[in-house]
PDB file of C-alpha atoms and ligand atoms in Angstrom:
ATOM      1  CA  UNK A 229      13.978   4.025  25.385  1.00 47.00           C
ATOM      2  CA  UNK A 230      17.559   5.322  25.367  1.00 54.00           C
ATOM      3  CA  UNK A 231      18.577   2.736  27.988  1.00 65.00           C
ATOM      4  CA  UNK A 232      17.654  -0.151  25.695  1.00 74.00           C
ATOM      5  CA  UNK A 233      20.491  -1.806  23.766  1.00 81.00           C
ATOM      6  CA  UNK A 234      21.023  -0.416  20.258  1.00 81.00           C
ATOM      7  CA  UNK A 235      20.187  -3.751  18.606  1.00 81.00           C
ATOM      8  CA  UNK A 236      16.759  -3.717  20.299  1.00 80.00           C
ATOM      9  CA  UNK A 237      16.119  -0.121  19.221  1.00 76.00           C
ATOM     10  CA  UNK A 238      17.066  -1.029  15.668  1.00 75.00           C
ATOM     11  CA  UNK A 239      14.774  -4.084  15.666  1.00 78.00           C
ATOM     12  CA  UNK A 240      11.866  -1.946  16.832  1.00 73.00           C
ATOM     13  CA  UNK A 241      12.519   0.787  14.247  1.00 70.00           C
ATOM     14  CA  UNK A 242      12.887  -1.813  11.498  1.00 70.00           C
ATOM     15  CA  UNK A 243       9.622  -3.482  12.539  1.00 71.00           C
ATOM     16  CA  UNK A 244       7.859  -0.118  12.270  1.00 65.00           C
ATOM     17  CA  UNK A 245       9.517   0.597   8.934  1.00 61.00           C
ATOM     18  CA  UNK A 246       8.373  -2.760   7.546  1.00 64.00           C
ATOM     19  CA  UNK A 247       4.821  -1.682   8.264  1.00 65.00           C
ATOM     20  CA  UNK A 248       4.958   0.372   5.064  1.00 69.00           C
ATOM     21  CA  UNK A 249       1.509  -0.662   3.874  1.00 77.00           C
ATOM     22  CA  UNK A 250      -0.033   0.223   7.235  1.00 82.00           C
ATOM     23  CA  UNK A 251       1.621   3.639   7.078  1.00 82.00           C
ATOM     24  CA  UNK A 252       0.365   4.129   3.504  1.00 84.00           C
ATOM     25  CA  UNK A 253      -3.169   3.252   4.622  1.00 89.00           C
ATOM     26  CA  UNK A 254      -3.036   5.737   7.515  1.00 91.00           C
ATOM     27  CA  UNK A 255      -1.717   8.435   5.181  1.00 92.00           C
ATOM     28  CA  UNK A 256      -4.653   7.700   2.861  1.00 94.00           C
ATOM     29  CA  UNK A 257      -7.102   8.000   5.761  1.00 96.00           C
ATOM     30  CA  UNK A 258      -5.441  11.300   6.651  1.00 96.00           C
ATOM     31  CA  UNK A 259      -5.802  12.581   3.070  1.00 96.00           C
ATOM     32  CA  UNK A 260      -9.512  11.797   3.040  1.00 97.00           C
ATOM     33  CA  UNK A 261     -10.040  13.228   6.499  1.00 97.00           C
ATOM     34  CA  UNK A 262      -8.258  16.570   5.955  1.00 97.00           C
ATOM     35  CA  UNK A 263      -9.631  17.013   2.444  1.00 97.00           C
ATOM     36  CA  UNK A 264     -13.265  16.306   3.309  1.00 97.00           C
ATOM     37  CA  UNK A 265     -13.140  18.057   6.700  1.00 97.00           C
ATOM     38  CA  UNK A 266     -12.031  21.198   4.842  1.00 97.00           C
ATOM     39  CA  UNK A 267     -14.664  20.713   2.141  1.00 97.00           C
ATOM     40  CA  UNK A 268     -17.458  20.171   4.676  1.00 96.00           C
ATOM     41  CA  UNK A 269     -16.374  23.218   6.715  1.00 96.00           C
ATOM     42  CA  UNK A 270     -16.131  25.343   3.564  1.00 96.00           C
ATOM     43  CA  UNK A 271     -19.663  24.459   2.489  1.00 95.00           C
ATOM     44  CA  UNK A 272     -20.997  24.716   6.060  1.00 94.00           C
ATOM     45  CA  UNK A 273     -19.493  28.214   6.209  1.00 93.00           C
ATOM     46  CA  UNK A 274     -21.416  29.220   3.095  1.00 92.00           C
ATOM     47  CA  UNK A 275     -24.813  27.664   3.765  1.00 90.00           C
ATOM     48  CA  UNK A 276     -27.015  26.914   6.730  1.00 82.00           C
ATOM     49  CA  UNK A 277     -28.620  23.978   4.911  1.00 90.00           C
ATOM     50  CA  UNK A 278     -27.123  20.670   6.119  1.00 92.00           C
ATOM     51  CA  UNK A 279     -28.374  18.896   2.972  1.00 92.00           C
ATOM     52  CA  UNK A 280     -25.931  20.892   0.839  1.00 93.00           C
ATOM     53  CA  UNK A 281     -23.125  20.052   3.249  1.00 95.00           C
ATOM     54  CA  UNK A 282     -23.977  16.347   3.033  1.00 95.00           C
ATOM     55  CA  UNK A 283     -24.237  16.474  -0.765  1.00 96.00           C
ATOM     56  CA  UNK A 284     -20.880  18.230  -1.112  1.00 96.00           C
ATOM     57  CA  UNK A 285     -19.239  15.952   1.452  1.00 97.00           C
ATOM     58  CA  UNK A 286     -20.561  12.818  -0.264  1.00 97.00           C
ATOM     59  CA  UNK A 287     -19.385  14.035  -3.657  1.00 98.00           C
ATOM     60  CA  UNK A 288     -16.024  15.007  -2.169  1.00 97.00           C
ATOM     61  CA  UNK A 289     -15.644  11.518  -0.708  1.00 98.00           C
ATOM     62  CA  UNK A 290     -16.366   9.768  -4.004  1.00 98.00           C
ATOM     63  CA  UNK A 291     -14.322  12.161  -6.152  1.00 97.00           C
ATOM     64  CA  UNK A 292     -11.317  11.984  -3.846  1.00 97.00           C
ATOM     65  CA  UNK A 293     -11.436   8.210  -3.364  1.00 97.00           C
ATOM     66  CA  UNK A 294     -11.719   7.535  -7.120  1.00 97.00           C
ATOM     67  CA  UNK A 295      -8.957  10.003  -7.895  1.00 97.00           C
ATOM     68  CA  UNK A 296      -6.617   8.418  -5.309  1.00 95.00           C
ATOM     69  CA  UNK A 297      -7.444   4.897  -6.530  1.00 95.00           C
ATOM     70  CA  UNK A 298      -6.888   5.779 -10.192  1.00 96.00           C
ATOM     71  CA  UNK A 299      -3.644   7.607  -9.440  1.00 94.00           C
ATOM     72  CA  UNK A 300      -2.350   4.719  -7.350  1.00 92.00           C
ATOM     73  CA  UNK A 301      -3.292   2.174 -10.017  1.00 94.00           C
ATOM     74  CA  UNK A 302      -1.590   4.058 -12.837  1.00 95.00           C
ATOM     75  CA  UNK A 303       1.584   4.676 -10.868  1.00 93.00           C
ATOM     76  CA  UNK A 304       1.842   1.074  -9.549  1.00 91.00           C
ATOM     77  CA  UNK A 305       1.045  -0.366 -12.979  1.00 94.00           C
ATOM     78  CA  UNK A 306       3.774   1.677 -14.663  1.00 94.00           C
ATOM     79  CA  UNK A 307       6.289   0.816 -11.959  1.00 91.00           C
ATOM     80  CA  UNK A 308       5.409  -2.882 -12.087  1.00 92.00           C
ATOM     81  CA  UNK A 309       5.556  -3.040 -15.896  1.00 94.00           C
ATOM     82  CA  UNK A 310       8.988  -1.452 -15.840  1.00 93.00           C
ATOM     83  CA  UNK A 311      10.247  -3.794 -13.096  1.00 93.00           C
ATOM     84  CA  UNK A 312       8.947  -6.858 -14.954  1.00 94.00           C
ATOM     85  CA  UNK A 313      10.586  -5.714 -18.187  1.00 95.00           C
ATOM     86  CA  UNK A 314      13.913  -5.181 -16.403  1.00 94.00           C
ATOM     87  CA  UNK A 315      13.715  -8.631 -14.761  1.00 94.00           C
ATOM     88  CA  UNK A 316      12.862 -10.226 -18.109  1.00 95.00           C
ATOM     89  CA  UNK A 317      15.892  -8.607 -19.764  1.00 95.00           C
ATOM     90  CA  UNK A 318      18.109  -9.616 -16.845  1.00 95.00           C
ATOM     91  CA  UNK A 319      16.866 -13.236 -17.021  1.00 95.00           C
ATOM     92  CA  UNK A 320      17.689 -13.340 -20.743  1.00 96.00           C
ATOM     93  CA  UNK A 321      21.155 -11.912 -20.122  1.00 95.00           C
ATOM     94  CA  UNK A 322      21.772 -14.581 -17.469  1.00 95.00           C
ATOM     95  CA  UNK A 323      20.827 -17.279 -19.997  1.00 94.00           C
ATOM     96  CA  UNK A 324      22.601 -15.864 -23.023  1.00 96.00           C
ATOM     97  CA  UNK A 325      25.673 -14.213 -21.491  1.00 95.00           C
ATOM     98  CA  UNK A 326      26.501 -16.102 -18.259  1.00 94.00           C
ATOM     99  CA  UNK A 327      30.193 -15.163 -18.485  1.00 95.00           C
ATOM    100  CA  UNK A 328      29.561 -11.420 -18.538  1.00 95.00           C
ATOM    101  CA  UNK A 329      26.940 -11.751 -15.814  1.00 96.00           C
ATOM    102  CA  UNK A 330      29.357 -13.630 -13.547  1.00 96.00           C
ATOM    103  CA  UNK A 331      31.944 -10.906 -14.148  1.00 96.00           C
ATOM    104  CA  UNK A 332      29.358  -8.252 -13.165  1.00 94.00           C
ATOM    105  CA  UNK A 333      28.887  -9.969  -9.820  1.00 95.00           C
ATOM    106  CA  UNK A 334      32.641 -10.339  -9.312  1.00 96.00           C
ATOM    107  CA  UNK A 335      33.072  -6.573  -9.815  1.00 96.00           C
ATOM    108  CA  UNK A 336      30.171  -5.817  -7.451  1.00 95.00           C
ATOM    109  CA  UNK A 337      31.698  -7.949  -4.672  1.00 95.00           C
ATOM    110  CA  UNK A 338      35.180  -6.521  -5.292  1.00 96.00           C
ATOM    111  CA  UNK A 339      33.706  -3.049  -4.803  1.00 95.00           C
ATOM    112  CA  UNK A 340      32.367  -4.300  -1.475  1.00 95.00           C
ATOM    113  CA  UNK A 341      35.944  -5.138  -0.433  1.00 96.00           C
ATOM    114  CA  UNK A 342      36.332  -8.835  -1.323  1.00 96.00           C
ATOM    115  CA  UNK A 343      39.520  -9.956  -3.065  1.00 96.00           C
ATOM    116  CA  UNK A 344      39.290 -11.024  -6.706  1.00 96.00           C
ATOM    117  CA  UNK A 345      39.482 -14.667  -5.683  1.00 96.00           C
ATOM    118  CA  UNK A 346      36.849 -14.391  -2.947  1.00 96.00           C
ATOM    119  CA  UNK A 347      34.545 -12.469  -5.269  1.00 96.00           C
ATOM    120  CA  UNK A 348      34.889 -15.130  -7.968  1.00 96.00           C
ATOM    121  CA  UNK A 349      34.041 -17.898  -5.493  1.00 96.00           C
ATOM    122  CA  UNK A 350      30.914 -16.065  -4.296  1.00 96.00           C
ATOM    123  CA  UNK A 351      29.838 -15.110  -7.831  1.00 96.00           C
ATOM    124  CA  UNK A 352      30.196 -18.678  -9.153  1.00 96.00           C
ATOM    125  CA  UNK A 353      28.256 -20.079  -6.207  1.00 96.00           C
ATOM    126  CA  UNK A 354      25.435 -17.596  -6.833  1.00 96.00           C
ATOM    127  CA  UNK A 355      25.392 -18.181 -10.586  1.00 96.00           C
ATOM    128  CA  UNK A 356      25.033 -21.947 -10.048  1.00 96.00           C
ATOM    129  CA  UNK A 357      21.380 -21.508  -9.037  1.00 96.00           C
ATOM    130  CA  UNK A 358      19.337 -19.609 -11.687  1.00 94.00           C
ATOM    131  CA  UNK A 359      16.750 -18.378  -9.169  1.00 94.00           C
ATOM    132  CA  UNK A 360      19.336 -17.110  -6.690  1.00 96.00           C
ATOM    133  CA  UNK A 361      21.267 -15.616  -9.637  1.00 96.00           C
ATOM    134  CA  UNK A 362      18.258 -13.638 -10.921  1.00 96.00           C
ATOM    135  CA  UNK A 363      17.329 -12.533  -7.405  1.00 95.00           C
ATOM    136  CA  UNK A 364      20.886 -11.348  -6.700  1.00 96.00           C
ATOM    137  CA  UNK A 365      21.256  -9.521 -10.026  1.00 95.00           C
ATOM    138  CA  UNK A 366      17.860  -7.895  -9.483  1.00 95.00           C
ATOM    139  CA  UNK A 367      18.836  -6.607  -6.048  1.00 94.00           C
ATOM    140  CA  UNK A 368      22.477  -5.696  -6.707  1.00 92.00           C
ATOM    141  CA  UNK A 369      22.207  -4.305 -10.242  1.00 90.00           C
ATOM    142  CA  UNK A 370      18.635  -3.084 -10.549  1.00 90.00           C
ATOM    143  CA  UNK A 371      17.872  -2.316  -6.912  1.00 90.00           C
ATOM    144  CA  UNK A 372      14.688  -4.421  -7.185  1.00 89.00           C
ATOM    145  CA  UNK A 373      13.223  -6.962  -4.792  1.00 89.00           C
ATOM    146  CA  UNK A 374      11.550  -9.488  -7.162  1.00 87.00           C
ATOM    147  CA  UNK A 375       9.266 -10.760  -4.381  1.00 84.00           C
ATOM    148  CA  UNK A 376       7.975  -7.228  -3.647  1.00 82.00           C
ATOM    149  CA  UNK A 377       6.816  -5.850  -6.991  1.00 84.00           C
ATOM    150  CA  UNK A 378       3.402  -4.931  -5.555  1.00 83.00           C
ATOM    151  CA  UNK A 379      -0.090  -5.363  -6.942  1.00 87.00           C
ATOM    152  CA  UNK A 380      -1.675  -2.345  -8.730  1.00 91.00           C
ATOM    153  CA  UNK A 381      -5.241  -3.523  -7.991  1.00 92.00           C
ATOM    154  CA  UNK A 382      -4.583  -4.130  -4.316  1.00 89.00           C
ATOM    155  CA  UNK A 383      -2.850  -0.764  -3.969  1.00 89.00           C
ATOM    156  CA  UNK A 384      -5.687   0.942  -5.810  1.00 93.00           C
ATOM    157  CA  UNK A 385      -8.414  -0.668  -3.691  1.00 93.00           C
ATOM    158  CA  UNK A 386      -6.666   0.072  -0.427  1.00 92.00           C
ATOM    159  CA  UNK A 387      -6.158   3.746  -1.437  1.00 94.00           C
ATOM    160  CA  UNK A 388      -9.858   3.980  -2.244  1.00 96.00           C
ATOM    161  CA  UNK A 389     -10.882   2.425   1.080  1.00 96.00           C
ATOM    162  CA  UNK A 390      -8.421   4.492   3.111  1.00 96.00           C
ATOM    163  CA  UNK A 391      -9.445   7.820   1.569  1.00 97.00           C
ATOM    164  CA  UNK A 392     -13.156   6.993   1.799  1.00 98.00           C
ATOM    165  CA  UNK A 393     -12.751   5.922   5.441  1.00 97.00           C
ATOM    166  CA  UNK A 394     -11.113   9.229   6.371  1.00 98.00           C
ATOM    167  CA  UNK A 395     -13.530  11.310   4.279  1.00 98.00           C
ATOM    168  CA  UNK A 396     -16.508   9.602   5.925  1.00 98.00           C
ATOM    169  CA  UNK A 397     -15.724  11.006   9.399  1.00 98.00           C
ATOM    170  CA  UNK A 398     -16.712  14.678   8.817  1.00 97.00           C
ATOM    171  CA  UNK A 399     -19.978  13.798   7.019  1.00 97.00           C
ATOM    172  CA  UNK A 400     -21.093  11.130   9.502  1.00 96.00           C
ATOM    173  CA  UNK A 401     -23.047  13.610  11.732  1.00 95.00           C
ATOM    174  CA  UNK A 402     -24.795  15.004   8.626  1.00 95.00           C
ATOM    175  CA  UNK A 403     -25.745  11.463   7.562  1.00 92.00           C
ATOM    176  CA  UNK A 404     -27.028  10.682  11.038  1.00 90.00           C
ATOM    177  CA  UNK A 405     -29.012  13.958  10.777  1.00 76.00           C
ATOM    178  CA  UNK A 406     -28.327  15.108  14.301  1.00 75.00           C
ATOM    179  CA  UNK A 407     -29.889  18.447  13.334  1.00 75.00           C
ATOM    180  CA  UNK A 408     -28.239  21.778  14.076  1.00 81.00           C
ATOM    181  CA  UNK A 409     -25.490  20.166  16.118  1.00 91.00           C
ATOM    182  CA  UNK A 410     -24.151  18.295  13.041  1.00 93.00           C
ATOM    183  CA  UNK A 411     -21.664  21.115  12.433  1.00 94.00           C
ATOM    184  CA  UNK A 412     -20.170  20.927  15.937  1.00 95.00           C
ATOM    185  CA  UNK A 413     -20.256  17.126  16.086  1.00 95.00           C
ATOM    186  CA  UNK A 414     -18.434  17.050  12.744  1.00 96.00           C
ATOM    187  CA  UNK A 415     -15.674  19.293  14.147  1.00 97.00           C
ATOM    188  CA  UNK A 416     -15.313  17.174  17.296  1.00 97.00           C
ATOM    189  CA  UNK A 417     -15.263  13.851  15.395  1.00 97.00           C
ATOM    190  CA  UNK A 418     -12.750  15.179  12.857  1.00 98.00           C
ATOM    191  CA  UNK A 419     -10.510  16.554  15.618  1.00 98.00           C
ATOM    192  CA  UNK A 420     -10.543  13.180  17.398  1.00 98.00           C
ATOM    193  CA  UNK A 421      -9.738  11.408  14.119  1.00 98.00           C
ATOM    194  CA  UNK A 422      -6.893  13.874  13.371  1.00 97.00           C
ATOM    195  CA  UNK A 423      -5.373  13.213  16.795  1.00 97.00           C
ATOM    196  CA  UNK A 424      -5.688   9.446  16.265  1.00 97.00           C
ATOM    197  CA  UNK A 425      -4.082   9.591  12.817  1.00 96.00           C
ATOM    198  CA  UNK A 426      -1.279  11.890  14.027  1.00 96.00           C
ATOM    199  CA  UNK A 427      -0.599   9.607  16.997  1.00 95.00           C
ATOM    200  CA  UNK A 428      -0.435   6.452  14.855  1.00 92.00           C
ATOM    201  CA  UNK A 429       1.787   8.052  12.210  1.00 90.00           C
ATOM    202  CA  UNK A 430       4.193   9.381  14.841  1.00 91.00           C
ATOM    203  CA  UNK A 431       4.272   5.963  16.520  1.00 87.00           C
ATOM    204  CA  UNK A 432       4.978   4.190  13.210  1.00 83.00           C
ATOM    205  CA  UNK A 433       7.806   6.641  12.458  1.00 83.00           C
ATOM    206  CA  UNK A 434       9.323   6.182  15.912  1.00 81.00           C
ATOM    207  CA  UNK A 435       8.723   9.868  16.719  1.00 86.00           C
ATOM    208  CA  UNK A 436       7.215  11.629  19.760  1.00 91.00           C
ATOM    209  CA  UNK A 437       3.542  10.739  19.825  1.00 92.00           C
ATOM    210  CA  UNK A 438       2.095  13.887  21.463  1.00 94.00           C
ATOM    211  CA  UNK A 439       3.865  16.120  18.953  1.00 95.00           C
ATOM    212  CA  UNK A 440       2.590  14.019  16.028  1.00 94.00           C
ATOM    213  CA  UNK A 441      -0.959  14.284  17.377  1.00 96.00           C
ATOM    214  CA  UNK A 442      -0.737  18.041  17.970  1.00 96.00           C
ATOM    215  CA  UNK A 443       0.862  18.711  14.571  1.00 95.00           C
ATOM    216  CA  UNK A 444      -1.888  16.803  12.742  1.00 96.00           C
ATOM    217  CA  UNK A 445      -4.613  18.554  14.747  1.00 97.00           C
ATOM    218  CA  UNK A 446      -3.085  21.949  13.911  1.00 97.00           C
ATOM    219  CA  UNK A 447      -2.668  21.141  10.194  1.00 96.00           C
ATOM    220  CA  UNK A 448      -6.230  19.840   9.813  1.00 96.00           C
ATOM    221  CA  UNK A 449      -7.620  22.644  11.984  1.00 96.00           C
ATOM    222  CA  UNK A 450      -5.907  25.372   9.950  1.00 97.00           C
ATOM    223  CA  UNK A 451      -7.057  23.827   6.639  1.00 96.00           C
ATOM    224  CA  UNK A 452     -10.656  23.577   7.866  1.00 96.00           C
ATOM    225  CA  UNK A 453     -10.545  27.049   9.441  1.00 96.00           C
ATOM    226  CA  UNK A 454      -9.343  28.657   6.225  1.00 97.00           C
ATOM    227  CA  UNK A 455     -11.975  26.955   4.030  1.00 96.00           C
ATOM    228  CA  UNK A 456     -14.689  27.785   6.592  1.00 96.00           C
ATOM    229  CA  UNK A 457     -13.696  31.462   6.446  1.00 96.00           C
ATOM    230  CA  UNK A 458     -13.654  31.453   2.639  1.00 95.00           C
ATOM    231  CA  UNK A 459     -16.984  29.604   2.584  1.00 94.00           C
ATOM    232  CA  UNK A 460     -18.519  32.158   4.942  1.00 93.00           C
ATOM    233  CA  UNK A 461     -17.282  35.086   2.852  1.00 93.00           C
ATOM    234  CA  UNK A 462     -18.548  33.479  -0.380  1.00 92.00           C
ATOM    235  CA  UNK A 463     -21.841  32.605   1.297  1.00 86.00           C
ATOM    236  CA  UNK A 464     -22.361  36.229   2.301  1.00 82.00           C
ATOM    237  CA  UNK A 465     -21.331  37.462  -1.162  1.00 80.00           C
ATOM    238  CA  UNK A 466     -23.685  35.078  -2.953  1.00 77.00           C
ATOM    239  CA  UNK A 467     -26.642  35.592  -0.641  1.00 69.00           C
TER     240      UNK A 467
HETATM  241 ZN1   ZN B 749      23.272  -8.800 -14.457  1.00 89.50          ZN
END
């Protein structure tokens, strides 16, 4: 990769970076996977009855997915409301105080190194088109991209689906009632999913893939190992 021209490396990294929603979805899958893998192992450590494991895992899936969806909705809603309010105020300023708004742009472009005259030419050209003017003020003054405000419902639904998808993996063998081997099959499936998630995340961040896979496997494995141990100790204490 180091032999490739810098512009090509940048294009590739930028392409990966622009996959923000894909990365968010994989992170959501990872949340569900690690959280429910740990929960399932904790309960499996405490009881030999697979029905309890399935019940806890199913409840963990629903609770986690709803909590992620609600959290995502509230945070996106608040962010979107604020962005819309800021854009509304900016649009009114552009209408009511065009002089001051042109001067703002002139100062911004002077700070970027343009001469006063150059900055005035650019600012006037931008201010001539109301849509370009609002878009430019939004980006330069508010740091907002008006075309990328995001949808709270879409974000909420995709968080729900991602978490539920990840959380489903450890309970799948219990659902399929593969008997006593459900515990082992659950560990194997979860480990495979952890490696897959770690690999994808590392790839999307432009990092070393094997290290991403190993790190995720270790993190999930430690979390599940700790809850299994606690579950076993509690199971013995309660028996
Ligand atoms: Zn402005």
